[in-house]
Short mmCIF file of C-alpha atoms in Angstrom, two decimals:
data_model
loop_
_atom_site.label_atom_id
_atom_site.label_comp_id
_atom_site.label_asym_id
_atom_site.label_seq_id
_atom_site.Cartn_x
_atom_site.Cartn_y
_atom_site.Cartn_z
CA ASP A 447 3.02 -12.91 -25.22
CA ALA A 448 3.53 -16.56 -24.48
CA LYS A 449 0.91 -18.14 -22.29
CA THR A 450 1.38 -20.84 -19.69
CA THR A 451 -0.65 -23.89 -18.71
CA GLN A 452 -0.46 -25.47 -15.26
CA PRO A 453 -2.46 -28.17 -13.49
CA PRO A 454 -4.99 -26.57 -11.14
CA SER A 455 -3.96 -28.50 -8.05
CA MET A 456 -1.43 -30.98 -6.66
CA ASP A 457 -0.75 -32.71 -3.36
CA CYS A 458 2.65 -33.59 -1.96
CA ALA A 459 3.70 -35.41 1.21
CA GLU A 460 5.77 -33.41 3.66
CA GLY A 461 9.49 -34.09 3.21
CA ARG A 462 9.08 -35.33 -0.33
CA ALA A 463 9.99 -33.45 -3.51
CA ALA A 464 7.23 -31.43 -5.11
CA ASN A 465 7.44 -31.29 -8.91
CA LEU A 466 5.25 -28.63 -10.47
CA PRO A 467 4.95 -28.71 -14.27
CA CYS A 468 4.30 -25.83 -16.65
CA ASN A 469 3.70 -25.79 -20.39
CA HIS A 470 4.70 -22.71 -22.40
CA SER A 471 4.69 -24.09 -25.93
CA THR A 472 4.55 -20.65 -27.61
CA ILE A 473 7.49 -19.16 -25.73
CA SER A 474 9.79 -16.91 -27.74
CA GLY A 475 13.56 -17.01 -27.75
CA ASN A 476 13.97 -13.98 -25.50
CA GLU A 477 11.27 -14.85 -22.96
CA TYR A 478 12.33 -15.95 -19.51
CA VAL A 479 10.35 -18.38 -17.36
CA TYR A 480 9.60 -17.06 -13.87
CA TRP A 481 8.06 -18.84 -10.92
CA TYR A 482 6.24 -17.13 -8.08
CA ARG A 483 4.12 -18.40 -5.24
CA GLN A 484 1.30 -16.78 -3.33
CA ILE A 485 0.17 -17.64 0.14
CA HIS A 486 -3.42 -16.68 0.83
CA SER A 487 -4.07 -12.92 0.77
CA GLN A 488 -0.42 -11.97 0.44
CA GLY A 489 1.64 -10.58 -2.42
CA PRO A 490 3.33 -13.12 -4.72
CA GLN A 491 6.82 -14.18 -3.69
CA TYR A 492 9.57 -14.68 -6.24
CA ILE A 493 11.07 -18.19 -6.35
CA ILE A 494 13.33 -18.61 -9.37
CA HIS A 495 13.68 -17.83 -13.07
CA GLY A 496 15.62 -19.03 -16.10
CA LEU A 497 16.04 -18.70 -19.84
CA LYS A 498 17.26 -22.07 -21.11
CA ASN A 499 19.67 -23.51 -18.57
CA ASN A 500 18.55 -25.30 -15.45
CA GLU A 501 18.73 -23.11 -12.37
CA THR A 502 18.96 -23.77 -8.65
CA ASN A 503 18.77 -21.53 -5.62
CA GLU A 504 18.13 -21.96 -1.92
CA MET A 505 14.39 -22.35 -2.47
CA ALA A 506 14.02 -24.52 -5.55
CA SER A 507 15.32 -25.89 -8.83
CA LEU A 508 14.03 -25.04 -12.27
CA ILE A 509 14.32 -27.56 -15.08
CA ILE A 510 13.64 -26.24 -18.59
CA THR A 511 13.34 -28.67 -21.49
CA GLU A 512 15.74 -28.32 -24.38
CA ASP A 513 13.01 -27.03 -26.71
CA ARG A 514 11.92 -24.63 -23.92
CA LYS A 515 8.29 -25.56 -24.36
CA SER A 516 7.89 -26.73 -20.80
CA SER A 517 9.51 -26.49 -17.40
CA THR A 518 9.30 -28.02 -13.94
CA LEU A 519 9.73 -26.34 -10.60
CA ILE A 520 11.16 -28.66 -7.97
CA LEU A 521 10.85 -28.04 -4.25
CA PRO A 522 13.30 -30.68 -3.00
CA HIS A 523 11.90 -31.23 0.50
CA ALA A 524 8.41 -29.80 0.77
CA THR A 525 7.22 -28.49 4.12
CA LEU A 526 3.77 -27.44 5.30
CA ARG A 527 4.82 -23.80 4.78
CA ASP A 528 5.20 -24.51 1.06
CA THR A 529 1.42 -24.86 0.74
CA ALA A 530 0.52 -22.04 -1.69
CA VAL A 531 -0.54 -21.25 -5.25
CA TYR A 532 2.42 -21.48 -7.63
CA TYR A 533 2.47 -19.38 -10.78
CA CYS A 534 4.58 -20.01 -13.86
CA ILE A 535 5.03 -16.87 -15.95
CA VAL A 536 6.89 -15.92 -19.09
CA ARG A 537 8.34 -12.46 -19.32
CA VAL A 538 10.08 -10.58 -22.08
CA VAL A 539 13.35 -9.13 -20.84
CA GLY A 540 13.95 -5.53 -21.74
CA PHE A 541 11.68 -3.22 -23.67
CA THR A 542 10.22 -3.91 -27.06
CA THR A 543 8.67 -1.51 -29.52
CA SER A 544 5.33 -3.22 -29.05
CA GLY A 545 5.46 -2.47 -25.34
CA THR A 546 5.07 -6.05 -24.30
CA TYR A 547 7.36 -5.77 -21.32
CA LYS A 548 5.10 -7.25 -18.70
CA TYR A 549 4.40 -10.28 -16.57
CA ILE A 550 1.33 -12.31 -17.52
CA PHE A 551 -0.01 -14.58 -14.79
CA GLY A 552 -2.18 -17.64 -15.34
CA THR A 553 -4.36 -19.29 -12.70
CA GLY A 554 -1.48 -21.27 -11.18
CA THR A 555 -1.23 -24.61 -9.37
CA ARG A 556 -2.59 -24.90 -5.85
CA LEU A 557 -0.04 -27.06 -4.01
CA LYS A 558 -1.10 -28.67 -0.78
CA VAL A 559 1.63 -30.23 1.34
CA LEU A 560 0.24 -32.99 3.52
CA ALA A 561 1.58 -33.91 6.96
CA ASP B 849 14.80 -1.55 4.14
CA GLY B 850 14.10 -1.50 0.41
CA GLY B 851 10.71 -2.59 -0.71
CA ILE B 852 7.32 -1.83 -2.17
CA THR B 853 4.53 -0.52 0.01
CA GLN B 854 0.82 -0.52 -0.65
CA SER B 855 -1.63 1.35 1.52
CA PRO B 856 -4.07 0.92 3.01
CA LYS B 857 -4.31 -2.85 3.50
CA TYR B 858 -8.12 -2.72 3.66
CA LEU B 859 -10.32 -0.09 2.06
CA PHE B 860 -14.07 0.36 2.08
CA ARG B 861 -15.94 2.71 -0.24
CA LYS B 862 -19.50 3.43 -1.18
CA GLU B 863 -20.66 2.58 -4.65
CA GLY B 864 -20.21 5.47 -7.08
CA GLN B 865 -17.18 6.93 -5.36
CA ASN B 866 -13.73 7.09 -6.89
CA VAL B 867 -10.94 5.70 -4.74
CA THR B 868 -7.15 5.88 -5.11
CA LEU B 869 -4.82 3.08 -4.04
CA SER B 870 -1.26 3.99 -3.14
CA CYS B 871 1.89 2.17 -4.29
CA GLU B 872 5.37 3.37 -3.37
CA GLN B 873 8.74 1.71 -3.99
CA ASN B 874 12.25 2.66 -2.88
CA LEU B 875 14.01 0.05 -5.02
CA ASN B 876 14.88 2.55 -7.77
CA HIS B 877 12.93 0.44 -10.26
CA ASP B 878 11.82 1.95 -13.55
CA ALA B 879 8.89 -0.38 -14.20
CA MET B 880 5.76 -0.62 -12.06
CA TYR B 881 2.58 -2.69 -12.45
CA TRP B 882 -0.97 -2.97 -11.10
CA TYR B 883 -2.82 -6.28 -10.95
CA ARG B 884 -6.28 -7.26 -9.84
CA GLN B 885 -7.08 -10.61 -8.22
CA ASP B 886 -10.57 -12.00 -7.65
CA PRO B 887 -11.28 -14.90 -5.26
CA GLY B 888 -9.79 -18.16 -6.51
CA GLN B 889 -8.41 -16.50 -9.62
CA GLY B 890 -4.99 -15.56 -10.93
CA LEU B 891 -3.63 -12.04 -11.33
CA ARG B 892 -4.85 -9.87 -14.20
CA LEU B 893 -2.83 -6.90 -15.41
CA ILE B 894 -4.58 -3.51 -15.18
CA TYR B 895 -1.87 -1.00 -16.09
CA TYR B 896 1.89 -0.93 -16.27
CA SER B 897 4.51 1.77 -16.54
CA GLN B 898 7.99 1.36 -17.96
CA ILE B 899 9.24 4.83 -17.09
CA VAL B 900 8.15 8.09 -15.48
CA ASN B 901 5.35 9.92 -17.34
CA ASP B 902 4.55 6.85 -19.43
CA PHE B 903 2.11 3.98 -18.88
CA GLN B 904 0.21 1.40 -20.92
CA LYS B 905 -3.10 -0.37 -20.52
CA GLY B 906 -3.07 -3.98 -19.50
CA ASP B 907 -5.79 -6.53 -20.13
CA ILE B 908 -8.50 -5.00 -17.92
CA ALA B 909 -7.89 -1.22 -17.87
CA GLU B 910 -11.53 -0.14 -18.25
CA GLY B 911 -12.75 1.76 -15.21
CA TYR B 912 -9.24 2.41 -13.89
CA SER B 913 -6.74 5.23 -14.25
CA VAL B 914 -3.10 5.68 -13.22
CA SER B 915 -0.39 8.32 -13.14
CA ARG B 916 3.39 8.07 -12.99
CA GLU B 917 4.67 11.52 -12.07
CA LYS B 918 7.46 10.18 -9.87
CA LYS B 919 9.66 7.13 -10.28
CA GLU B 920 8.80 5.80 -6.84
CA SER B 921 5.03 6.21 -7.03
CA PHE B 922 2.31 4.62 -9.21
CA PRO B 923 -1.16 5.33 -7.76
CA LEU B 924 -4.21 3.54 -9.12
CA THR B 925 -7.65 5.18 -9.17
CA VAL B 926 -10.68 2.94 -9.26
CA THR B 927 -13.40 5.03 -10.83
CA SER B 928 -17.15 4.76 -10.59
CA ALA B 929 -17.09 3.39 -14.14
CA GLN B 930 -15.56 0.12 -12.90
CA LYS B 931 -18.51 -2.29 -12.74
CA ASN B 932 -17.13 -4.71 -10.14
CA PRO B 933 -14.45 -2.91 -8.15
CA THR B 934 -14.42 -5.20 -5.12
CA ALA B 935 -11.18 -7.17 -5.40
CA PHE B 936 -7.63 -7.64 -4.12
CA TYR B 937 -5.22 -5.20 -5.80
CA LEU B 938 -1.50 -5.87 -6.10
CA CYS B 939 1.27 -3.52 -7.13
CA ALA B 940 4.71 -4.63 -8.34
CA SER B 941 7.96 -3.10 -9.57
CA SER B 942 11.01 -4.34 -11.45
CA ASP B 943 14.20 -3.23 -13.10
CA ARG B 944 13.77 -2.25 -16.71
CA ASN B 945 16.69 -3.86 -18.45
CA GLN B 946 18.01 -6.33 -15.94
CA ASN B 947 17.57 -10.04 -15.67
CA THR B 948 15.81 -9.68 -12.33
CA GLU B 949 12.51 -10.44 -10.74
CA ALA B 950 9.54 -8.22 -9.95
CA PHE B 951 8.81 -7.39 -6.34
CA PHE B 952 5.22 -7.31 -5.11
CA GLY B 953 3.53 -5.32 -2.39
CA GLN B 954 1.24 -6.99 0.15
CA GLY B 955 -1.89 -5.81 -1.58
CA THR B 956 -4.96 -3.69 -0.86
CA ARG B 957 -8.30 -5.36 -0.40
CA LEU B 958 -10.98 -3.00 -1.71
CA THR B 959 -14.60 -3.55 -0.77
CA VAL B 960 -17.29 -1.41 -2.36
CA VAL B 961 -20.66 -1.43 -0.63
#
């Protein structure tokens, strides 16, 4: 399974864009990039995912480099409620004979949005 | 409402006792997962199941056991063989062949005294 690397922590001013990077240099062609966030002592919340095209939804944008070795999650206008740990994950879609259909989490980036 | 439910939210047990954590989903998902989270750490995969009556070990399966007799249920037993059972346990489910996300429960915080 591909592994991900994220900076341990970041600060962002309220109202500004938060750009969270993720490296996944060993990603395979059929592995999607998923982003989740976790607010203290709660279950992780899905944000967005993508394969190779950039994606946008009501929460965030996901920019994936052309070689797919890294990606950036963008929260366009960060608020105090966006303070959380953000996880970048790669996941194989569908079942494989090796049974590697699973989500592997790293340690994430602790984002603090400052007033 | 569709979702994934873990119970109880807080659980206390004496050392040496087995304890079973409940996870139920009504999302009609084939795949279910159990993760463990220690303070300040990321999530580590304990077990996962792709279909009823089938499950695989994750990265830290020692001291844990699971069953998947029904599609909607994936209980996790923390046995006395688990050296450090005190942790936050998270259950998740997802579609098997779809390009969709996993849904997580709100977790069970297990404290062994």
